[in-house]
Amino acid sequence: MKKTVILSLCASVLMSVCAPTMIFAKQEEGQWSELPVATLEEGRALTEDLSLISKNRAKYVFLFIGDGMGNIPVSAAEYYLGPDNGDEGNGQAVAQPLNFAKFPVVGLQNPTDADHYVPDSAGTATAFGNGVKIDSNVIGLTPGYTEQTESIAEKAQAQGKAVGILSTVTLNHATPAAFYSNVEHRRNYYEIGEQMAASNFEYFAGGSLGKRTGAEDDQKDLYEVLEEKGYMVADTQEEFDTITADTEKVYAPASVLSESDGSSMKYAIDRQEGEPTLADMVAKGIEVLSANEEGFFMMTESGKIDWAEHANDAATTIKEVIDFQDSIQEAIDFYYEHPEETLIVVTADHPTGGFTIGNSETGYNSYFHLLDNQKVSQEQFDVIFAKAKEENPEMTFEDAVPLLEENFGFIFDLEAEEVVKTAGEVEKAAEEGEEEAKDLMLVTPYELAELRYAFEQTMKPYEERNLGQADIIKGYHAYEPLSIAATRLLARKAGLAFTTVDHSPEKVPVFAIGAGAAMFEGNFENTDIAYKILAAMGLYEGGDTKMAPLEVTKKFSGSIEENDKEEASKETVEVEEVSEESVEESSDSETSEESSEDSSAEESSNSEEEPEEVIESSAE
């Protein structure tokens, strides 16, 4: 009976997910004996489509970086696109894979920096863009600033390929900068911008530039510096539309930028119909770069996935990831036109926000549909709230409630009080069916108190705001308290959660398709991405890939120097063991030679006519 129940439950899962063929067959007598039996799907693929991989040299290379896009944002986007497993989806949970998640090769890379387990974008971008582990905040220099690194984009350029660098954030930000710049700190924006102008890369696009006139606003505008270096700066839609394959060097900042910072591209959730997208930038880049007969290298960063997670803004994060796949589709379409010569790699520099799916309040239920109540990003809500505060400096929390209702969909009962029940009372009410169904967007008294406190902190000048432990945990020290309180609250109601407003170091996925894609399978360091891309382009041959025998990993002890000495000692022992083996082999060889000499001597004495040189030859 137990066996029958288990089989039937498995069958019901298969019926809902795979829609298999149903047949009636004889079963054991029992509770489920009259139910149909589910048969497995016919012809279901057991492996990825390996025809999408080739061993050819990659003439065209696309590297897509979803900044902050660890495993969870990808999963959350795929679950958001599917039915909820909460009320709206009637209990269904079927992920809808993003286009790049269907690539035939998937790997994992370790994002740590040389000096931090929790990395930053400067160190990680230098690692996968230059093949060198460096300290956090440094771009394109080895630890101790002893050497400059050369990026894979620069190496591709040296071989005659055209190069494009794109990002939704400023083009002198850490990730794009790692492909053309060498500076001691990622905040050296003006110096990075000067190196951008000197790169001679054919195509830059996306965000504007940070600190365009220097940290003190006393230097030549970087746009002017770029123009002096021969770049066309196309910062209007009309100018962007005139860009063609004949345009020699171009920098195309989006014609419409974020209202919050005036330098990054708009979030997908805030973008209006007809405003520029990252997909537009990629499409134009393909048009410009593909005119080069030697091919091209294009790095495209969706930089604001990371920014949304820093702000603990789940709705904006998910919609940014979904928008990212639109830009990747432009490369995929190009791949289908040049399948034997194109490589597409999609990865991230690090995860952000400690983003997770699941929290104690919703248990095993996820309510992704609730995210659609959010109409603007946390960034744009800051702008909306700032304008409201400017119009009403004496604003009260009650005055702010309509803003929270309109932009996040919360339902308020300002007079509600929490009724705390014991575990026994809750259990009894559930048994008797006395639990009241509540709107999932209803703000509880506990949540109301949190929003009130956040509002009070937001209304204070920054220097007067609290910086207690609870405030820092909630990110109030880094963001407008009311804005991040609202995004965190909506995330919780949807069944999601965040643990930090900073980065985290868990391994991130790598997706690959096309020429050389097979190299990206497995578990490797982020520096390996640079080597693999170079190898795919025929610019790196690589060494012996044979692994040492696998064994249990032991705890690292002592300093790096001591560990290196220990490893060196192991190598010495191994060398000594090899030497002993050589001595034994040599001894055996000598014994064999002596035996041969004796044998030859005997033969010689029996045959006096054989000359001496023949005897010596025999002994050798």
XYZ file of C-alpha atoms in Angstrom:
620
model
C 0.000 0.000 0.000
C 2.764 2.432 0.989
C 4.558 1.734 -2.282
C 1.362 2.410 -4.240
C 0.788 5.783 -2.536
C 4.334 6.943 -3.234
C 4.110 5.923 -6.892
C 0.801 7.687 -7.257
C 2.122 10.901 -5.753
C 5.079 10.807 -8.143
C 2.660 10.229 -10.989
C 0.602 13.285 -10.037
C 3.712 15.466 -10.126
C 4.612 14.156 -13.568
C 1.055 14.755 -14.776
C 1.127 18.427 -13.743
C 4.598 19.212 -15.059
C 5.273 17.012 -18.047
C 1.719 16.298 -19.247
C 2.596 12.656 -20.003
C 0.395 10.124 -21.737
C -2.200 8.515 -19.477
C -3.079 4.850 -19.657
C -5.138 2.466 -17.556
C -3.297 -0.539 -16.262
C -3.809 -3.218 -13.670
C -2.653 -2.062 -10.238
C -2.518 -3.447 -6.784
C -5.848 -3.400 -5.017
C -6.135 -0.461 -2.704
C -7.122 3.168 -2.313
C -5.635 4.337 -5.660
C -6.214 1.259 -7.794
C -8.772 2.925 -10.067
C -6.537 5.899 -10.989
C -4.751 6.009 -14.356
C -1.018 5.362 -14.497
C 1.276 8.092 -15.772
C 3.782 7.023 -18.404
C 6.998 8.925 -19.014
C 7.296 11.348 -21.886
C 8.539 9.863 -25.154
C 11.662 11.322 -26.723
C 12.557 13.660 -23.863
C 16.098 15.026 -24.368
C 18.538 13.844 -21.714
C 21.375 16.192 -22.666
C 21.780 19.704 -23.952
C 21.812 20.326 -27.696
C 25.528 19.939 -28.336
C 25.079 21.049 -31.936
C 25.086 24.550 -30.456
C 28.771 24.142 -29.601
C 31.653 24.211 -32.041
C 35.408 23.808 -31.692
C 36.057 26.514 -34.250
C 37.927 29.707 -33.463
C 35.573 32.459 -32.277
C 35.646 35.375 -34.682
C 32.836 37.174 -32.855
C 32.776 37.190 -29.036
C 30.019 38.521 -26.780
C 30.644 38.730 -23.034
C 27.537 39.698 -21.054
C 27.955 40.672 -17.397
C 24.883 40.859 -15.202
C 26.381 42.886 -12.358
C 25.218 41.321 -9.102
C 23.350 38.580 -11.005
C 24.007 35.489 -8.916
C 21.888 32.357 -9.106
C 18.944 33.817 -7.174
C 18.083 36.761 -9.468
C 18.086 34.370 -12.434
C 15.844 31.893 -10.598
C 13.567 34.644 -9.289
C 13.095 36.041 -12.802
C 12.240 32.589 -14.130
C 9.746 31.964 -11.308
C 8.203 35.409 -11.733
C 7.561 34.576 -15.410
C 5.880 31.322 -14.411
C 2.713 30.807 -12.353
C 2.917 31.509 -8.612
C 2.822 28.633 -6.218
C 0.708 30.885 -4.040
C -2.915 31.963 -4.547
C -2.678 33.407 -8.064
C -1.147 30.330 -9.671
C -3.538 27.823 -8.078
C -0.653 25.907 -6.566
C 1.533 25.674 -9.664
C 5.308 26.127 -9.690
C 6.778 25.938 -13.194
C 9.872 28.006 -13.975
C 10.118 29.707 -17.358
C 13.838 29.573 -18.284
C 15.407 32.766 -19.606
C 17.009 32.573 -23.057
C 20.605 32.426 -21.755
C 19.667 29.810 -19.146
C 18.949 27.487 -22.083
C 22.538 27.675 -23.341
C 24.077 24.210 -23.716
C 26.994 24.884 -21.362
C 26.667 25.968 -17.740
C 29.521 26.423 -15.291
C 30.308 28.026 -11.937
C 32.971 30.605 -11.208
C 34.430 31.778 -7.903
C 34.147 35.594 -7.621
C 36.435 36.323 -4.664
C 39.106 39.036 -4.868
C 42.758 38.593 -3.902
C 42.169 40.176 -0.477
C 38.441 39.713 0.215
C 36.019 36.798 0.129
C 33.255 39.382 -0.378
C 34.452 41.001 -3.622
C 33.776 44.233 -5.450
C 33.217 44.908 -9.145
C 36.675 46.377 -9.759
C 38.522 43.280 -8.590
C 36.124 40.806 -10.184
C 35.994 42.619 -13.526
C 39.790 42.759 -13.627
C 39.849 39.036 -12.872
C 37.583 37.894 -15.703
C 38.593 40.740 -17.998
C 42.345 40.497 -17.463
C 42.984 37.055 -15.954
C 44.592 38.362 -12.746
C 43.341 38.220 -9.137
C 43.760 41.657 -7.586
C 42.707 43.516 -4.447
C 39.253 45.037 -4.107
C 38.741 48.536 -5.573
C 41.789 48.236 -7.869
C 41.425 48.148 -11.652
C 43.979 46.623 -14.017
C 46.971 46.522 -11.636
C 48.533 43.549 -9.886
C 48.627 43.450 -6.045
C 50.974 46.118 -4.737
C 50.530 48.066 -8.008
C 53.633 46.364 -9.392
C 52.385 45.707 -12.934
C 49.662 46.790 -15.329
C 47.402 44.119 -16.716
C 46.228 43.861 -20.317
C 42.563 43.080 -20.879
C 41.148 40.526 -23.268
C 39.566 43.465 -25.132
C 42.992 45.050 -25.620
C 44.456 41.724 -26.732
C 41.605 41.316 -29.218
C 42.222 44.830 -30.520
C 45.923 44.069 -30.969
C 44.903 41.174 -33.234
C 42.830 43.476 -35.436
C 39.385 42.903 -33.931
C 36.951 45.734 -33.319
C 35.954 46.309 -29.690
C 32.747 47.502 -28.053
C 32.135 48.265 -24.361
C 28.544 48.807 -23.179
C 26.915 49.338 -19.792
C 23.655 50.597 -18.338
C 25.705 52.507 -15.750
C 28.453 55.072 -16.321
C 31.093 53.920 -18.797
C 33.898 54.862 -16.390
C 32.372 52.662 -13.695
C 34.319 49.670 -12.369
C 33.170 46.862 -14.676
C 33.530 48.589 -18.066
C 36.708 50.333 -16.870
C 38.444 46.992 -16.271
C 38.541 46.376 -20.022
C 40.502 49.500 -20.919
C 41.883 51.098 -17.743
C 44.643 50.693 -15.141
C 44.130 52.736 -11.940
C 44.816 52.355 -8.240
C 41.204 52.999 -7.237
C 37.890 52.589 -8.982
C 36.849 56.095 -7.913
C 39.514 57.708 -10.081
C 36.725 58.447 -12.540
C 38.361 61.250 -14.465
C 41.587 59.314 -15.001
C 39.551 56.301 -16.128
C 37.652 58.527 -18.577
C 40.925 59.790 -20.039
C 42.091 56.198 -20.557
C 38.750 55.393 -22.178
C 39.377 58.159 -24.713
C 42.878 56.814 -25.360
C 41.720 53.202 -25.858
C 40.717 53.642 -29.509
C 37.950 51.081 -29.026
C 35.418 51.540 -31.797
C 32.179 51.590 -29.803
C 31.122 52.720 -26.321
C 27.446 52.966 -25.389
C 24.943 53.052 -22.544
C 25.352 55.329 -19.562
C 27.050 58.692 -19.384
C 30.350 59.380 -17.535
C 30.852 60.050 -13.853
C 32.809 63.138 -12.745
C 32.996 64.448 -16.311
C 34.878 67.573 -15.229
C 36.948 65.976 -12.459
C 36.462 65.565 -8.730
C 36.704 69.342 -8.215
C 34.806 70.304 -11.394
C 37.892 72.062 -12.685
C 39.017 69.901 -15.619
C 38.115 69.654 -19.288
C 34.804 67.861 -19.908
C 35.481 64.207 -20.740
C 33.080 64.455 -23.681
C 35.410 67.080 -25.136
C 38.428 64.849 -24.392
C 36.745 62.017 -26.303
C 35.983 64.265 -29.259
C 39.613 65.414 -29.369
C 40.584 61.742 -29.619
C 38.370 61.317 -32.665
C 35.159 60.026 -31.067
C 31.705 61.019 -32.192
C 29.705 61.651 -28.995
C 26.120 60.803 -29.970
C 24.036 61.794 -26.948
C 20.760 62.509 -28.734
C 18.419 59.996 -30.323
C 18.832 61.707 -33.693
C 22.620 61.358 -33.532
C 22.310 57.742 -32.351
C 20.133 56.924 -35.356
C 22.800 58.252 -37.737
C 25.457 55.822 -36.467
C 26.376 53.226 -39.098
C 29.132 50.754 -39.847
C 31.008 53.648 -41.458
C 31.186 55.558 -38.164
C 34.808 55.087 -37.124
C 34.758 55.652 -33.347
C 31.622 56.437 -31.409
C 30.443 56.939 -27.840
C 26.665 56.778 -27.544
C 25.302 57.632 -24.093
C 21.551 57.030 -23.913
C 19.483 60.029 -24.951
C 17.273 59.601 -21.862
C 18.991 58.929 -18.546
C 17.907 58.223 -14.983
C 16.149 61.144 -13.340
C 17.804 60.176 -10.062
C 21.487 60.388 -11.034
C 21.429 61.821 -14.559
C 24.175 59.441 -15.717
C 22.904 55.851 -15.762
C 20.278 54.379 -18.074
C 16.768 54.100 -16.718
C 15.635 50.944 -14.965
C 13.312 48.818 -17.088
C 10.514 49.365 -14.550
C 10.844 53.172 -14.950
C 11.353 53.313 -18.701
C 8.682 54.860 -20.907
C 7.673 53.552 -24.319
C 10.217 54.497 -26.987
C 13.061 55.328 -24.589
C 16.458 53.697 -25.280
C 17.147 50.174 -24.069
C 20.286 48.121 -23.621
C 19.047 45.912 -26.472
C 19.073 48.997 -28.736
C 22.688 49.638 -27.762
C 23.727 46.039 -28.473
C 21.968 46.016 -31.848
C 23.729 49.222 -32.891
C 27.039 47.836 -31.625
C 26.680 44.750 -33.799
C 26.016 46.979 -36.795
C 29.140 49.053 -36.123
C 31.557 46.281 -35.094
C 30.619 43.537 -37.563
C 32.019 45.623 -40.425
C 35.494 44.625 -39.232
C 36.758 41.683 -41.316
C 38.693 40.273 -38.339
C 35.593 40.123 -36.165
C 34.925 41.775 -32.814
C 34.820 41.533 -29.032
C 31.868 43.106 -27.226
C 31.411 43.378 -23.448
C 27.922 44.341 -22.306
C 27.089 45.011 -18.655
C 23.642 45.244 -17.139
C 24.971 47.241 -14.210
C 21.765 48.164 -12.410
C 20.775 44.613 -11.481
C 23.401 45.149 -8.801
C 22.096 48.601 -7.861
C 18.554 47.276 -7.395
C 19.780 44.481 -5.123
C 21.850 46.938 -3.092
C 18.550 48.755 -2.512
C 16.834 45.433 -1.630
C 14.390 46.115 -4.470
C 13.187 42.692 -5.621
C 10.659 43.870 -8.209
C 13.186 46.116 -9.953
C 15.901 43.439 -9.790
C 13.721 40.811 -11.433
C 12.495 43.119 -14.180
C 16.064 44.232 -14.847
C 17.171 40.594 -15.322
C 14.274 39.971 -17.694
C 15.217 43.109 -19.625
C 18.825 41.877 -19.755
C 17.768 38.837 -21.765
C 16.381 41.166 -24.440
C 19.888 42.514 -25.029
C 21.291 38.986 -25.046
C 18.716 38.011 -27.671
C 20.357 40.474 -30.086
C 23.575 38.436 -29.767
C 21.683 35.159 -30.056
C 20.082 36.314 -33.302
C 23.557 37.210 -34.586
C 24.804 33.784 -33.445
C 22.224 32.034 -35.624
C 23.591 33.959 -38.606
C 27.205 32.968 -37.745
C 26.885 29.782 -35.656
C 30.355 28.419 -36.389
C 32.205 31.639 -35.551
C 30.322 33.190 -32.623
C 30.800 32.726 -28.880
C 28.380 34.134 -26.299
C 29.259 34.011 -22.598
C 26.884 35.264 -19.882
C 27.961 35.553 -16.256
C 28.076 37.895 -13.256
C 30.822 39.531 -11.262
C 29.324 38.635 -7.863
C 25.954 38.257 -6.111
C 24.471 41.240 -4.239
C 22.103 41.818 -1.351
C 22.059 38.325 0.097
C 18.939 37.942 -2.066
C 16.970 34.784 -1.376
C 13.658 33.170 -2.257
C 11.695 32.141 0.827
C 11.129 33.611 4.280
C 9.495 32.602 7.540
C 6.410 34.781 7.103
C 5.167 33.110 3.913
C 6.535 29.662 4.621
C 6.733 27.609 1.458
C 4.528 29.953 -0.547
C 5.820 32.528 -3.025
C 3.620 35.359 -4.239
C 5.518 36.750 -7.197
C 2.399 38.444 -8.565
C 2.536 40.907 -5.664
C 5.643 42.460 -7.215
C 3.468 43.884 -9.977
C 2.014 46.278 -7.398
C 5.303 48.186 -7.500
C 5.173 50.842 -10.209
C 8.621 52.462 -9.903
C 12.111 51.566 -8.736
C 13.402 52.512 -5.288
C 15.588 55.016 -7.135
C 12.602 56.715 -8.791
C 10.569 56.629 -5.577
C 13.354 58.676 -3.987
C 12.749 61.312 -6.661
C 8.971 61.204 -6.172
C 9.266 61.490 -2.399
C 11.841 64.286 -2.583
C 9.484 66.346 -4.762
C 6.591 65.708 -2.363
C 8.727 66.731 0.622
C 9.830 69.874 -1.191
C 6.191 70.801 -1.804
C 5.216 69.935 1.783
C 8.169 70.298 4.185
C 5.873 69.576 7.161
C 4.660 66.319 5.639
C 3.252 63.737 8.071
C 3.237 59.966 7.686
C -0.442 60.139 6.843
C 0.455 62.495 3.992
C 2.958 59.907 2.704
C 0.512 56.999 2.778
C -1.022 57.783 -0.657
C 2.491 57.724 -2.186
C 3.102 54.262 -0.725
C -0.305 53.037 -1.871
C 0.145 54.343 -5.408
C 3.733 53.173 -5.975
C 3.843 49.915 -3.977
C 0.209 48.845 -3.749
C 0.117 48.629 0.053
C -3.270 48.646 1.786
C -3.350 50.594 5.052
C -5.487 50.415 8.164
C -3.929 53.123 10.310
C -6.009 52.121 13.333
C -5.165 48.421 13.281
C -3.627 46.836 16.358
C -1.828 43.524 16.460
C -3.622 40.737 18.282
C -1.001 38.300 19.537
C -2.191 34.724 20.009
C -0.533 31.767 21.618
C 0.471 28.781 19.534
C -2.428 26.841 21.033
C -4.936 29.525 20.115
C -3.665 29.660 16.544
C -3.885 25.872 16.211
C -7.403 25.796 17.622
C -8.591 28.570 15.284
C -7.171 26.677 12.304
C -8.944 23.462 13.353
C -12.237 25.292 13.717
C -11.843 27.196 10.471
C -12.045 30.570 12.182
C -9.021 32.135 10.469
C -9.870 35.257 8.494
C -8.675 35.579 4.927
C -6.653 38.792 4.633
C -5.463 40.719 1.603
C -1.800 39.912 1.134
C -1.018 43.605 0.571
C -2.553 44.684 3.878
C 0.062 46.385 6.071
C 0.107 44.753 9.497
C 0.497 46.793 12.693
C 4.118 45.590 12.980
C 4.834 46.647 9.382
C 3.027 49.936 9.951
C 5.289 50.741 12.902
C 8.351 49.991 10.755
C 7.161 52.276 7.960
C 6.379 55.067 10.434
C 9.861 54.862 11.920
C 11.467 54.828 8.464
C 9.405 57.871 7.488
C 10.573 59.756 10.569
C 14.201 58.989 9.739
C 13.744 60.041 6.098
C 12.345 63.422 7.175
C 15.491 64.182 9.199
C 18.691 65.641 7.724
C 21.157 62.801 7.072
C 23.505 63.845 9.885
C 20.653 63.585 12.406
C 19.479 60.104 11.423
C 19.986 57.152 13.737
C 22.813 54.740 12.983
C 21.928 52.052 15.481
C 22.548 48.388 14.736
C 18.955 47.821 13.621
C 19.131 50.797 11.246
C 22.325 49.510 9.642
C 20.934 45.994 9.276
C 17.954 47.453 7.431
C 20.138 49.605 5.193
C 18.849 52.935 6.509
C 22.416 54.247 6.700
C 22.914 53.807 2.945
C 19.466 54.534 1.456
C 16.455 56.721 2.080
C 14.901 54.803 4.995
C 11.298 54.983 3.760
C 12.234 53.843 0.241
C 14.211 50.792 1.294
C 11.693 49.961 4.026
C 9.022 49.837 1.325
C 11.031 47.650 -1.075
C 12.033 45.248 1.716
C 8.414 45.014 2.887
C 7.078 44.191 -0.577
C 9.812 41.582 -1.026
C 8.805 39.923 2.247
C 5.148 39.845 1.267
C 6.109 38.182 -2.018
C 8.051 35.498 -0.146
C 11.528 36.932 -0.804
C 14.233 38.349 1.452
C 17.558 40.207 1.627
C 20.311 39.963 4.238
C 22.552 42.900 3.273
C 22.871 46.037 1.169
C 26.341 44.914 0.111
C 27.793 42.063 -1.951
C 28.168 38.388 -1.145
C 30.748 35.833 -2.361
C 28.858 32.676 -3.340
C 29.754 31.230 -6.714
C 27.949 32.595 -9.743
C 26.758 30.887 -12.934
C 28.398 31.023 -16.344
C 26.325 30.293 -19.448
C 27.937 29.717 -22.855
C 26.978 28.877 -26.431
C 28.906 28.657 -29.695
C 32.566 28.432 -30.695
C 34.681 27.293 -27.750
C 31.689 27.140 -25.405
C 32.626 23.682 -24.106
C 35.501 25.225 -22.125
C 33.062 27.005 -19.803
C 31.659 23.865 -18.246
C 32.781 23.024 -14.734
C 33.832 24.849 -11.594
C 36.618 27.396 -11.940
C 38.086 30.724 -10.811
C 36.805 33.965 -12.334
C 40.274 34.534 -13.816
C 39.755 31.440 -15.961
C 37.063 33.255 -17.945
C 39.741 35.500 -19.447
C 41.907 32.534 -20.439
C 38.975 30.633 -21.903
C 37.807 33.583 -24.004
C 41.357 34.189 -25.258
C 41.668 30.511 -26.119
C 38.367 30.643 -27.992
C 39.710 33.556 -30.059
C 42.942 31.666 -30.731
C 45.006 34.043 -28.596
C 45.997 31.552 -25.880
C 47.023 27.919 -26.216
C 46.882 26.893 -22.575
C 48.825 24.257 -20.732
C 48.281 20.773 -19.356
C 44.694 20.468 -18.144
C 45.214 17.165 -16.332
C 44.008 17.404 -12.739
C 45.830 16.080 -9.705
C 44.098 13.086 -8.059
C 41.056 14.200 -6.051
C 41.288 14.029 -2.279
C 39.543 15.393 0.813
C 40.188 19.131 1.231
C 41.841 20.024 4.545
C 41.516 23.250 6.527
C 43.987 25.937 5.468
C 46.310 26.663 8.375
C 48.877 29.385 9.008
C 49.853 32.210 6.691
C 49.964 32.023 2.925
C 53.756 31.976 3.149
C 53.674 28.996 5.535
C 51.194 27.232 3.314
C 53.426 27.850 0.288
C 56.376 26.403 2.240
C 54.271 23.358 3.109
C 53.368 22.894 -0.559
C 57.009 23.349 -1.523
C 57.971 20.778 1.097
C 55.451 18.343 -0.392
C 56.918 18.934 -3.827
C 60.430 18.341 -2.427
C 59.310 15.062 -0.880
C 57.746 14.067 -4.182
C 60.978 14.941 -5.991
C 62.982 12.919 -3.453
C 60.626 9.976 -3.928
C 61.062 10.264 -7.671
C 64.837 10.434 -7.173
C 64.782 7.292 -5.024
C 62.766 5.558 -7.711
C 65.332 6.724 -10.267
C 68.171 5.382 -8.140
C 66.404 2.048 -7.833
C 65.776 1.999 -11.575
C 69.412 2.925 -12.154
C 70.563 0.170 -9.802
C 68.352 -2.333 -11.556
C 69.726 -1.121 -14.877
C 73.321 -1.512 -13.685
C 72.568 -5.023 -12.460
C 71.091 -5.819 -15.827
C 74.098 -4.362 -17.582
C 76.471 -6.384 -15.401
C 74.532 -9.501 -16.206
C 74.742 -8.668 -19.893
C 78.491 -8.104 -19.629
C 78.963 -11.449 -17.920
C 76.841 -13.139 -20.531
C 78.730 -11.413 -23.336
C 82.068 -12.336 -21.816
C 81.034 -15.955 -21.689
C 79.958 -15.777 -25.320
C 83.254 -14.098 -26.176
C 85.321 -16.816 -24.543
C 83.423 -19.380 -26.488
C 83.986 -17.545 -29.749
C 87.472 -16.107 -30.039
C 86.847 -14.872 -33.609
C 84.295 -12.092 -32.445
C 85.997 -8.642 -32.350
C 86.199 -6.523 -29.111
C 83.945 -3.691 -30.353
C 81.103 -6.149 -30.784
C 81.510 -7.229 -27.142
C 81.361 -3.560 -25.939
C 78.309 -2.904 -28.043
C 76.564 -5.838 -26.503
C 77.340 -4.562 -23.018
C 75.801 -1.133 -23.790
